[in-house]
Structure formats: structure tokens, C-alpha cells
């Protein structure tokens, strides 16, 4: 059995975390499984690198140097405390020093040029994962395991040159990864691969953008035809609801890719749907596991799962920090192109729309917008449409939230919407706006912000999500 | 439409109180709801992305002397350009006063920062414009934003738009005008037999001119307006150094009273023809430019339809503030047209 396992930043903070991770790897390996390891940067390091790039760009030499010093200390503390074998510790420390020197040079380059292109930013960002995998590699060596260190490109991940959000050339990557890593696995070695980073065919470093290291893991998984992909994190898996809102929320044992995608978008876990795609295509199960409680089964994401009887809704989520914009006017009725104009003007201002609804009377178009873009969206629409007769009013409401219920069992099951809205109505909550796509995987609706938690609790109760797991 | 107001003197405050009273009217008549998201003055700034309260702004300024004391949203020690750069808004209203005559600061940097960060600009501030109007227009065009300044000439009287829009399709041959209310008031008083000195004192007493009246009486203010007219209406790419300037110092009241008997008077006339010039000129009493007191009058001569003169009051905080609203509406219209394209 071949497992690709990825350790996220939330479980790579200090010495203990590296010990824990190497223990998990050793244990899995000793059970007779072949293992490929992917690691994210240490917690907080990616943010520090972004800050570093800004300091360098703004020519703030002191802050730049201080931050590099901080990054060095953060990593060497872990080797000093965790690596007991002198020769291994020195080897890792020397390599770390080389990386820090390179980082220093890149930051100085930005500092002197006063220029931060997406390309140089990717180069800078790559150091986080390069340093963390170096440490993990050292910890595995310490345990006497045979391991080899790879950057994403050394492993064989080749992308286009869309820096910051590069797209892998899938088949080329598959071919390369297979050629580079398979022989090692046959020899019983453990490849340790830096997540998030790759390179173009010319060897320029790129990053995979959102989904980062998860994406690396699924890419390696599908290239090597892995049996499972494990994503180690600091929670038990996907939950039926936010446990901070619903104490009886349960970890979901099994979920389909489609459901997980819906939930990921809804913020159930910071996992980008793009990252799941290679696993979905190759039909490789993905398991989300808690590194602090490895005995817990976690959540298994499958291409197709059995839907048990009566299992309709899988999870309830609450999306806060959003605003509602309502565009109305009798001038919109029967006028082709109105919606296009509205969405076009928002699109041109780079405003994302989370949710859309229009009734058949065409009197209103309602939209939910992320809070950070809310004022901009409101102003843009007012500026572009008020006063010309097509649209009478553009009004905004920030005191709202979105509640979404997700589940494949909803598809083709009559009466789900009735149950959802009845449960909410019984708590005296008014529904402001509703959207459900024809895939029937998700019903989203807007209510007053202060009613959000109440609604989530009511729905969790209505569909007995605290029991069936 | 979200505004950042840079400068909170007479014009800035008048604008905010106008906006307070006209909010619904602007929304209903022009589809233009307005939010003031930041105000900056010498003491700091007040910033609130959901919109500042106009009454609180004016009250804070009156009592505390700076908007930096605005409850909760006030910030001290903040750089004007940083606020302009970092606050999201569609328009920056640049109405700082007492700009440096050689550099145009702080107005110049406020305007360039706004344009560079993709914000439209409305200003009533002449100094940066007369030093660098062609450059600023270039910058605006490059960044696909608009720069409007109808209040710089004629205040509430729409002289610039009259020349640019009402006369479009006509070739304008010359522009001549009485463009400075203060000097015209003084000359009017001298016509009645007052000495230059006494007329100036009276003007000061009535609040028609600053403590240092040199900008007005030495003809600079008129020259400023000519530069703006020449650029905007006649498409001449000129700045202040292209203007020949002579003010009204040294004119004796006798010159005026004597001329009056013969049917003439003396006005400080700014003219744009081959040359751009400001100088005291003798004109007939029947000339439409013979306006009294603080009035402004501008005569446009065009190829086909001849002379047309627009007359109206040329200054005042409220009238100038109103010109800002005029520009905001014109920006909205232009942006809507771009939407369609």
C-alpha cells in the first residue's frame, strides 16, 4: 500500500511537532506501507515571508534583516532541540544556513531593485517549504530511516509560468514524478517533498497558489497511483457543524468529493477544491487526519460514497463577514442583458459574488458579497446604474449571514427545503434570500446576522447530525 | 460614490454641509448617493469606510480644530498621501489651501497620488493646476481616471463648462475676462472716487481678500484662471510661465474718474489670444465685461457666432463647494458612459 501524507503548517510549529510527525511516518512505514511525505512551511512562516518581501520592497533594511534572523532562529531552535545526533544536526544546520544565505540574497535583490515581480515573490515564498522539509528530512534520518529530500520541481512537478497560482502540466508531471520517485520507493526509501512549490519547464520557481501543499500531495498521489492520500492537520476532520456553535457536532466519517468541495468552499476547512481535483480524477481516497490524535479515523473523502437511508444533510455551515446587495426596479423587467451588465460591472472591479438570486418577476436581483468588497460593490453599482431608469435602487445590508446545508442525500429527496425552512421558521427566524443550484447539493439562505448560530443549531438538530455519525 | 476630502477649510466644510442637506436630492435626481469615507486636514484624518457623519465632522472641526479628533475614527500623525493611497474611494476631492507657489504642494502630490492609485479627482485648488495641468491631464488619461476642476474659474459660475461644452463645435478664437472679484471690487470703488489704498482696506473689511492681497492685486490669480481656461477650453498646453502678468498696483483713482467722463473704464482683463496676458485695460462702458463689484465676466469669441459673455459671482465657499458637486455629477455621467462602451 502506498500512502502520500502531507503535514500542514498547523501541525508543524515546534520540536515536538516534528517528533510527532516523524513518529507517525515511522509507524506507517513500519506497518509495511510505502510512504511519500509532503510538508508545508512551519506555521506562520509563509506570512513572515510575505512581510519580509514588503519590508524589502519598501527598503526597510532593519526590519528585513531582523525578520530573516527570526526565521533562522525559528528553524535552528528545532534542530538544536530535536536532533540529538551531532553529524545529522550539523549537516541539517549547514544546509539550513545555505538556504538562509540564499534567502538573504533574494531579499537583498528585491531591496536593491525595489521590485517584487510575481516571479521573484514565488522564489522568495519557496524558502518556507524548503526549510521545513529539510528539518523533517533530518528528523527521519535521526530515526534511522532512509529518506531523500526533494523540492517540488526535483520531484518532477512542472507548471506553466502563471506565477503565484501556477497550473501543473499534469501528464508531464505524472511522468516525471513516477520516474523520479518510484525507484526510491522500490528501494524502501521515503521521499520528503516540499509542498506548494514547483517550477516551469525552464526551471523558474513557481507556487501552486491556493490549496498549495494539499495540491502537491494529490499530484504526487495520482502520479504514483497511491492507495490513499492523508492530510495531517490539527482537527479530527470535517465536522457536521462548527463545534464552537454546536457542541454536539460530530466528525464526518465519510464524505464524497462533491460534498467536500461544497464544504471547502464554504470554509469548513481551509482546503481548496482545486487541490482535490487530481485525487478525484484518479479516484484516490483522501483522508483528513488529526496529527494530535492519530488513532482517530478522521474524515475519508471518496469519489462515490454509499448514502445511508435517512442521511440527507451532511453538514450545516455558517458564513459570516458577508453583505447583501439588492438591486431593484421595474425597468429591469423583461430587459435582456440586465444581469450581465450588473455582474460585468462588479467583475471589472474584481469583486467576487458569493450568492445570487432573482425571482421570476425580475423586480430584484440579490447578491451576497464578501465583506471586504461590500462597500466597493455597493458604490460601483450605485455609480454605474442609478439615475438612468433601468435600476431604481441599490441597497445594501451588512447585518446578515449565510447558512448553508450540504449533502448528496438531498438530491432528488422531496421535502428537504420544506424541512430546512420549517426548522428555521420555528425558531422565529426570517429568511431574506434563498439559493439552490440544480445540482441539489447545497441549499444556501440569508438571514439576519444575529440569528445565524440559532439557525445552525436548529438545522443540526432537525437532521439529527449529532447522532448519525 | 465614495469621497476622500483632502483639506478641510472653508470649501471642504461647505461641501460637507451641502452634502448633508442635499443627500436625498442627489440620490433621487442624479442617482448619486455620496459617502465621505475620509477627511484629511493638517491635524490628521478621520477614516470610516462605511461613511463619516457630516454633522460630526463639522462639529469636531469647530470644537477640536481638527478631524483627527473625530470620535473613534480619528487618526493623528498620518500622512495625507498614505490615506489617499490606502483608502478605497472613487473620488478624491482636493481642496487644500495655501499651496506653495513654486511646488504646488501639498495639492500636487495629493492629486498625483490619487490619479496613480486609480481615483478620479475633483479640485478647486488652482496652484497645482497652473504649474502642471498638462502633466496632470496626461497622468489622469494614462490611469483612465478623470480630473475635474470647474470651481477653479468662476466658482459657482460655470465658466469652464460654458466654454467647453456649451460652445462645442465652434472654434473659439479668443477669451477675455474679468476673472478676479477682489480687484474688480477695488476698481469699482476707485471709479466712485476712493483711493486704491482705501478701496483695498474696504475689500479686506468685507472679507473679499486675504491678509496678503498680492495674489489678487498683482494679477496672479487672474493668470491662474487663464492657464486653466487655456488648457481646458482651448487645448493649449500652457502653464503659468507662459503668461505675461501686470496687476493693478499703481493705478490712480484719477485715471478711472477721468476715463469715466469719456465713457471708458479700466478693468483687470485676462486674455487668451496669440498670447496669454493679464493687464489693466481700458474698455468702453458698454462693453459686456464692464461688471461691477465682485462679479466675474468672461467673453468667448467664436468663429461663427461671435461674442458671448457669461457673468456671475466668482467666489465664496458655498458656491465653490457647489462646483464640486457639479463635477461629481459629471464624473458619474462620464463613468456611466464608459460602462456602456
Coordinates of N, CA and C in Angstrom, one line a residue, chain B residues 155-329:
Chain B
X155 N -15.8 80.0 -9.7 CA -16.5 79.4 -8.5 C -17.8 78.8 -8.9
X156 N -18.9 79.3 -8.4 CA -20.2 78.8 -8.7 C -20.7 79.0 -10.2
X157 N -20.1 80.0 -10.9 CA -20.5 80.3 -12.2 C -19.8 79.4 -13.2
X158 N -20.5 78.6 -14.0 CA -19.9 77.5 -14.7 C -19.2 78.0 -16.0
X159 N -18.1 78.8 -15.8 CA -17.4 79.4 -16.9 C -16.7 78.3 -17.8
X160 N -16.0 77.4 -17.1 CA -15.3 76.4 -17.8 C -16.2 75.5 -18.7
X161 N -17.3 75.1 -18.1 CA -18.2 74.2 -18.8 C -18.9 75.0 -20.0
X162 N -19.1 76.3 -19.7 CA -19.7 77.1 -20.8 C -18.8 77.1 -22.0
X163 N -17.6 77.3 -21.7 CA -16.6 77.3 -22.9 C -16.4 76.0 -23.5
X164 N -16.4 74.9 -22.7 CA -16.0 73.6 -23.2 C -17.2 72.9 -23.8
X165 N -18.3 72.9 -23.1 CA -19.5 72.1 -23.5 C -20.5 72.9 -24.3
X166 N -20.9 74.1 -23.8 CA -21.9 74.8 -24.5 C -21.4 75.3 -25.9
X167 N -20.2 75.5 -26.0 CA -19.7 76.1 -27.2 C -19.0 75.0 -28.1
X168 N -19.3 73.7 -27.8 CA -18.6 72.7 -28.5 C -19.0 72.7 -30.0
X169 N -18.1 72.4 -30.9 CA -18.3 72.5 -32.3 C -18.0 73.9 -32.9
X170 N -17.7 74.8 -32.0 CA -17.3 76.1 -32.5 C -15.8 76.3 -32.3
X171 N -15.2 77.0 -33.2 CA -13.8 77.3 -33.0 C -13.7 78.6 -32.1
X172 N -13.1 78.5 -31.0 CA -13.0 79.7 -30.1 C -11.7 80.4 -30.5
X173 N -11.9 81.7 -30.8 CA -10.8 82.5 -31.2 C -10.1 83.2 -30.1
X174 N -10.9 83.7 -29.2 CA -10.3 84.3 -28.0 C -11.2 84.3 -26.8
X175 N -10.5 84.4 -25.6 CA -11.2 84.5 -24.4 C -10.7 85.7 -23.7
X176 N -11.6 86.6 -23.2 CA -11.2 87.7 -22.4 C -12.1 87.8 -21.2
X177 N -11.6 88.3 -20.1 CA -12.5 88.3 -19.0 C -12.0 89.0 -17.8
X178 N -13.0 89.4 -16.9 CA -12.7 89.9 -15.6 C -12.8 88.7 -14.7
X179 N -11.7 88.2 -14.2 CA -11.7 86.9 -13.6 C -11.4 87.0 -12.1
X180 N -11.2 88.2 -11.6 CA -10.8 88.3 -10.1 C -11.8 89.3 -9.5
X181 N -12.6 88.8 -8.5 CA -13.6 89.6 -7.9 C -13.0 90.7 -7.0
X182 N -11.9 90.4 -6.4 CA -11.3 91.4 -5.4 C -10.8 92.6 -6.2
X183 N -10.0 92.4 -7.2 CA -9.5 93.6 -8.0 C -10.7 94.4 -8.6
X184 N -11.7 93.6 -9.1 CA -12.8 94.3 -9.7 C -13.6 95.2 -8.7
X185 N -13.7 94.7 -7.5 CA -14.3 95.4 -6.4 C -13.5 96.7 -6.2
X186 N -12.2 96.6 -6.1 CA -11.3 97.7 -5.8 C -11.5 98.8 -7.0
X187 N -11.4 98.3 -8.2 CA -11.5 99.2 -9.3 C -12.9 99.9 -9.4
X188 N -13.9 99.1 -9.0 CA -15.3 99.7 -8.9 C -15.3 100.8 -7.9
X189 N -14.7 100.6 -6.7 CA -14.7 101.6 -5.7 C -13.9 102.8 -6.1
X190 N -12.8 102.6 -6.8 CA -11.9 103.7 -7.3 C -12.7 104.6 -8.3
X191 N -13.5 103.9 -9.1 CA -14.3 104.6 -10.1 C -15.2 105.6 -9.4
X192 N -15.7 105.2 -8.1 CA -16.5 106.1 -7.4 C -15.7 107.2 -6.6
X193 N -14.4 107.2 -6.8 CA -13.6 108.2 -6.2 C -12.8 107.8 -5.0
X194 N -12.8 106.5 -4.6 CA -12.0 106.0 -3.5 C -10.5 105.9 -4.0
X195 N -9.6 106.1 -3.0 CA -8.2 105.8 -3.4 C -7.9 104.3 -3.4
X196 N -6.9 103.9 -4.1 CA -6.5 102.5 -4.1 C -6.4 101.9 -2.7
X197 N -5.7 102.7 -1.9 CA -5.5 102.2 -0.5 C -6.8 102.0 0.2
X198 N -7.7 103.0 0.2 CA -9.0 102.8 0.9 C -9.8 101.7 0.3
X199 N -9.8 101.6 -1.0 CA -10.6 100.6 -1.6 C -10.1 99.2 -1.2
X200 N -8.8 99.1 -1.1 CA -8.2 97.8 -0.6 C -8.6 97.5 0.8
X201 N -8.6 98.5 1.7 CA -9.0 98.3 3.1 C -10.4 97.9 3.1
X202 N -11.3 98.5 2.3 CA -12.7 98.1 2.3 C -12.9 96.7 1.9
X203 N -12.1 96.3 0.9 CA -12.2 94.9 0.4 C -11.8 93.9 1.5
X204 N -10.8 94.3 2.2 CA -10.3 93.4 3.3 C -11.4 93.3 4.4
X205 N -12.0 94.5 4.7 CA -13.0 94.6 5.7 C -14.2 93.7 5.4
X206 N -14.6 93.7 4.1 CA -15.7 92.9 3.7 C -15.4 91.4 3.5
X207 N -14.1 91.1 3.7 CA -13.7 89.7 3.6 C -13.5 89.2 2.2
X208 N -13.3 90.2 1.2 CA -13.2 89.8 -0.2 C -11.7 89.4 -0.5
X209 N -10.8 89.7 0.4 CA -9.4 89.3 0.1 C -8.7 88.8 1.3
X210 N -7.6 88.2 1.1 CA -6.8 87.6 2.1 C -6.0 88.7 2.8
X211 N -5.3 88.4 4.0 CA -4.5 89.3 4.7 C -3.4 89.8 3.7
X212 N -2.8 88.8 2.9 CA -1.8 89.2 1.9 C -2.5 89.3 0.5
X213 N -2.9 90.4 0.1 CA -3.7 90.5 -1.1 C -2.9 90.5 -2.4
X214 N -1.7 90.2 -2.3 CA -0.8 90.2 -3.5 C -1.3 89.3 -4.6
X215 N -1.7 88.1 -4.3 CA -2.2 87.1 -5.3 C -3.2 87.8 -6.2
X216 N -4.1 88.6 -5.6 CA -5.2 89.2 -6.3 C -4.7 90.4 -7.1
X217 N -4.2 91.4 -6.3 CA -3.9 92.7 -7.0 C -2.7 92.7 -7.9
X218 N -1.8 91.7 -7.7 CA -0.7 91.7 -8.7 C -1.0 90.8 -9.9
X219 N -2.3 90.4 -10.0 CA -2.7 89.7 -11.2 C -2.5 88.2 -11.3
X220 N -1.8 87.6 -10.3 CA -1.5 86.2 -10.3 C -2.8 85.3 -10.4
X221 N -3.8 85.7 -9.6 CA -5.0 84.9 -9.5 C -5.7 84.8 -10.9
X222 N -5.7 86.0 -11.5 CA -6.3 86.1 -12.9 C -5.4 85.2 -13.9
X223 N -4.1 85.3 -13.7 CA -3.3 84.5 -14.6 C -3.5 83.0 -14.4
X224 N -3.7 82.6 -13.1 CA -4.1 81.2 -12.8 C -5.3 80.7 -13.6
X225 N -6.3 81.6 -13.6 CA -7.5 81.2 -14.3 C -7.3 81.1 -15.8
X226 N -6.5 82.0 -16.3 CA -6.2 82.0 -17.7 C -5.6 80.7 -18.1
X227 N -4.6 80.2 -17.3 CA -3.9 79.0 -17.6 C -4.9 77.8 -17.7
X228 N -5.8 77.8 -16.7 CA -6.8 76.7 -16.7 C -7.7 76.8 -17.9
X229 N -8.2 78.0 -18.2 CA -9.1 78.2 -19.3 C -8.4 77.8 -20.6
X230 N -7.1 78.2 -20.8 CA -6.4 77.9 -22.0 C -6.2 76.4 -22.2
X231 N -6.0 75.7 -21.1 CA -5.8 74.2 -21.2 C -7.1 73.5 -21.5
X232 N -8.1 73.9 -20.8 CA -9.4 73.2 -20.8 C -10.2 73.5 -22.0
X233 N -10.3 74.8 -22.3 CA -11.2 75.2 -23.4 C -10.5 75.3 -24.7
X234 N -9.3 75.8 -24.7 CA -8.6 76.0 -26.0 C -7.6 74.9 -26.3
X235 N -7.5 73.9 -25.5 CA -6.5 72.8 -25.7 C -5.1 73.3 -25.9
X236 N -4.7 74.4 -25.2 CA -3.4 74.9 -25.3 C -2.6 74.3 -24.1
X237 N -1.5 73.7 -24.4 CA -0.8 73.1 -23.3 C 0.2 74.1 -22.6
X238 N -0.3 74.9 -21.8 CA 0.5 76.0 -21.2 C 0.5 75.9 -19.7
X239 N 1.5 76.6 -19.1 CA 1.5 76.7 -17.6 C 1.7 78.2 -17.3
X240 N 1.9 78.4 -16.0 CA 1.9 79.8 -15.5 C 3.1 80.6 -16.2
X241 N 4.1 80.0 -16.5 CA 5.3 80.7 -17.1 C 5.0 81.2 -18.5
X242 N 3.9 80.8 -19.1 CA 3.6 81.3 -20.4 C 2.7 82.5 -20.4
X243 N 2.4 83.0 -19.1 CA 1.5 84.2 -19.0 C 2.3 85.4 -18.7
X244 N 2.0 86.5 -19.4 CA 2.6 87.8 -19.1 C 1.6 88.5 -18.1
X245 N 2.2 89.0 -17.0 CA 1.3 89.4 -15.9 C 1.6 90.9 -15.4
X246 N 0.6 91.7 -15.4 CA 0.7 93.0 -14.8 C -0.6 93.2 -13.9
X247 N -0.4 93.7 -12.7 CA -1.6 93.8 -11.8 C -2.1 95.3 -11.8
X248 N -2.8 95.6 -10.7 CA -3.5 96.9 -10.7 C -2.8 97.9 -9.7
X249 N -1.6 97.5 -9.2 CA -0.9 98.4 -8.3 C -0.5 99.6 -9.2
X250 N -0.5 100.8 -8.5 CA 0.0 101.9 -9.2 C -1.1 102.7 -10.1
X251 N -2.3 102.1 -10.2 CA -3.3 102.8 -10.9 C -3.9 103.9 -9.9
X252 N -4.0 105.1 -10.4 CA -4.6 106.2 -9.6 C -6.1 106.3 -9.9
X253 N -6.8 106.8 -8.8 CA -8.2 106.9 -9.0 C -8.6 107.9 -10.1
X254 N -7.7 108.9 -10.3 CA -8.0 109.9 -11.3 C -8.1 109.2 -12.7
X255 N -7.2 108.2 -13.0 CA -7.3 107.6 -14.3 C -8.7 107.1 -14.5
X256 N -9.3 106.5 -13.5 CA -10.6 105.9 -13.6 C -11.7 107.0 -13.7
X257 N -11.6 108.0 -12.9 CA -12.7 109.0 -12.9 C -12.6 109.8 -14.2
X258 N -11.4 110.1 -14.7 CA -11.2 110.8 -16.0 C -11.8 110.0 -17.1
X259 N -11.4 108.8 -17.2 CA -11.9 107.9 -18.2 C -13.4 107.8 -18.2
X260 N -13.9 107.7 -17.0 CA -15.4 107.6 -16.9 C -16.1 108.7 -17.6
X261 N -15.6 109.9 -17.5 CA -16.2 111.1 -18.1 C -16.3 110.9 -19.7
X262 N -15.2 110.1 -20.2 CA -15.2 110.0 -21.7 C -15.9 108.7 -22.1
X263 N -16.5 108.0 -21.1 CA -17.2 106.8 -21.5 C -16.4 105.5 -21.4
X264 N -15.3 105.6 -20.7 CA -14.5 104.4 -20.5 C -14.2 104.0 -19.1
X265 N -13.8 102.8 -18.9 CA -13.3 102.4 -17.5 C -12.1 101.5 -17.7
X266 N -11.5 101.2 -16.5 CA -10.3 100.3 -16.5 C -10.7 99.1 -15.8
X267 N -10.4 97.9 -16.4 CA -10.6 96.6 -15.8 C -9.3 95.8 -15.8
X268 N -9.2 94.9 -14.9 CA -8.0 94.0 -14.9 C -8.5 92.8 -15.8
X269 N -8.0 92.9 -17.1 CA -8.5 91.9 -18.1 C -7.5 90.8 -18.3
X270 N -7.9 89.6 -18.3 CA -7.1 88.5 -18.7 C -7.5 88.1 -20.1
X271 N -6.5 87.8 -21.0 CA -7.0 87.5 -22.3 C -6.1 86.3 -22.9
X272 N -6.8 85.5 -23.6 CA -6.1 84.4 -24.3 C -6.3 84.6 -25.8
X273 N -5.3 85.0 -26.5 CA -5.4 85.1 -28.0 C -4.1 84.4 -28.5
X274 N -3.3 85.1 -29.3 CA -2.0 84.6 -29.6 C -1.2 84.4 -28.4
X275 N -1.2 85.5 -27.6 CA -0.5 85.5 -26.3 C -1.5 85.4 -25.2
X276 N -1.0 85.0 -24.0 CA -1.8 85.0 -22.8 C -1.3 86.1 -21.9
X277 N -2.2 86.9 -21.5 CA -1.8 88.2 -20.8 C -2.8 88.6 -19.8
X278 N -2.2 89.2 -18.7 CA -3.1 89.8 -17.7 C -2.6 91.3 -17.6
X279 N -3.5 92.2 -17.8 CA -3.1 93.6 -17.6 C -4.3 94.5 -17.5
X280 N -4.2 95.7 -16.8 CA -5.3 96.6 -16.7 C -5.6 97.2 -18.1
X281 N -6.8 97.2 -18.5 CA -7.1 97.6 -19.8 C -8.3 98.6 -19.8
X282 N -8.2 99.5 -20.8 CA -9.3 100.5 -20.9 C -10.4 99.9 -21.8
X283 N -11.6 99.8 -21.3 CA -12.7 99.3 -22.1 C -13.9 100.3 -22.1
X284 N -14.8 100.2 -23.1 CA -15.9 101.1 -23.1 C -16.9 100.7 -22.1
X285 N -17.7 101.7 -21.6 CA -18.7 101.4 -20.6 C -19.7 100.4 -21.1
X286 N -19.9 100.4 -22.4 CA -20.9 99.5 -23.0 C -20.4 98.1 -23.1
X287 N -19.1 97.9 -22.9 CA -18.6 96.5 -23.1 C -19.2 95.6 -22.0
X288 N -19.6 94.4 -22.5 CA -20.2 93.4 -21.5 C -19.3 93.1 -20.4
X289 N -18.0 93.3 -20.5 CA -17.1 92.9 -19.4 C -17.1 94.0 -18.3
X290 N -17.8 95.1 -18.6 CA -17.9 96.1 -17.6 C -18.9 95.7 -16.5
X291 N -18.5 94.8 -15.6 CA -19.3 94.4 -14.5 C -18.8 95.0 -13.2
X292 N -19.7 95.2 -12.3 CA -19.3 95.9 -11.0 C -19.1 95.0 -9.8
X293 N -18.4 95.5 -8.8 CA -18.2 94.8 -7.6 C -17.4 93.5 -7.8
X294 N -17.8 92.4 -7.1 CA -17.1 91.2 -7.1 C -17.5 90.2 -8.2
X295 N -18.3 90.7 -9.1 CA -18.7 89.8 -10.2 C -17.6 89.5 -11.1
X296 N -17.7 88.3 -11.8 CA -16.8 87.9 -12.9 C -17.6 87.9 -14.2
X297 N -16.8 88.2 -15.2 CA -17.4 88.2 -16.6 C -16.4 87.6 -17.6
X298 N -16.8 86.7 -18.4 CA -15.9 86.2 -19.4 C -16.6 86.2 -20.8
X299 N -15.8 86.7 -21.7 CA -16.4 86.8 -23.1 C -15.6 85.8 -24.0
X300 N -16.4 84.9 -24.6 CA -15.8 83.9 -25.5 C -16.1 84.4 -26.9
X301 N -15.1 84.6 -27.8 CA -15.3 84.9 -29.2 C -15.1 83.7 -30.0
X302 N -16.2 83.3 -30.7 CA -16.0 82.2 -31.6 C -16.2 82.5 -33.0
X303 N -15.7 81.7 -33.9 CA -15.6 81.9 -35.3 C -17.0 82.3 -36.0
X304 N -18.0 81.6 -35.7 CA -19.2 81.8 -36.4 C -20.2 82.6 -35.6
X305 N -20.4 82.3 -34.3 CA -21.5 83.0 -33.7 C -21.0 84.3 -32.9
X306 N -19.8 84.6 -33.0 CA -19.3 85.9 -32.4 C -19.2 85.8 -30.9
X307 N -19.4 87.0 -30.2 CA -19.1 87.1 -28.8 C -20.3 86.6 -27.9
X308 N -19.9 85.9 -26.9 CA -20.9 85.5 -25.8 C -20.2 85.8 -24.5
X309 N -21.0 86.4 -23.6 CA -20.4 86.7 -22.3 C -21.2 86.0 -21.2
X310 N -20.5 85.4 -20.3 CA -21.1 84.8 -19.1 C -20.7 85.6 -17.9
X311 N -21.7 86.0 -17.1 CA -21.5 86.8 -15.9 C -22.0 86.1 -14.7
X312 N -21.3 86.2 -13.6 CA -21.8 85.7 -12.3 C -20.8 85.9 -11.2
X313 N -21.3 85.6 -10.0 CA -20.4 85.8 -8.8 C -19.2 84.8 -8.9
X314 N -18.0 85.2 -8.6 CA -16.9 84.3 -8.9 C -16.3 83.7 -7.7
X315 N -16.8 83.9 -6.5 CA -16.2 83.2 -5.4 C -17.2 82.9 -4.3
X316 N -16.7 82.5 -3.1 CA -17.5 82.2 -2.0 C -17.4 80.7 -1.7
X317 N -17.2 80.3 -0.4 CA -17.0 78.9 -0.1 C -18.1 78.0 -0.6
X318 N -19.4 78.4 -0.3 CA -20.5 77.6 -0.7 C -20.6 77.4 -2.2
X319 N -20.5 78.5 -2.9 CA -20.6 78.4 -4.4 C -19.5 77.5 -4.9
X320 N -18.3 77.6 -4.4 CA -17.2 76.8 -4.8 C -17.5 75.3 -4.5
X321 N -18.0 75.1 -3.3 CA -18.3 73.8 -2.9 C -19.4 73.2 -3.8
X322 N -20.3 74.0 -4.2 CA -21.3 73.6 -5.2 C -20.7 73.1 -6.5
X323 N -19.6 73.8 -6.9 CA -19.0 73.4 -8.1 C -18.4 72.0 -8.0
X324 N -18.0 71.6 -6.8 CA -17.5 70.3 -6.6 C -18.6 69.2 -6.9
X325 N -19.8 69.6 -6.4 CA -20.9 68.7 -6.6 C -21.2 68.6 -8.1
X326 N -21.1 69.7 -8.8 CA -21.3 69.7 -10.2 C -20.3 68.8 -10.9
X327 N -19.1 68.8 -10.5 CA -18.1 67.9 -11.0 C -18.3 66.5 -10.7
X328 N -18.8 66.2 -9.5 CA -19.1 64.8 -9.1 C -20.2 64.2 -10.0
X329 N -21.2 65.0 -10.3 CA -22.2 64.6 -11.2 C -21.7 64.3 -12.6

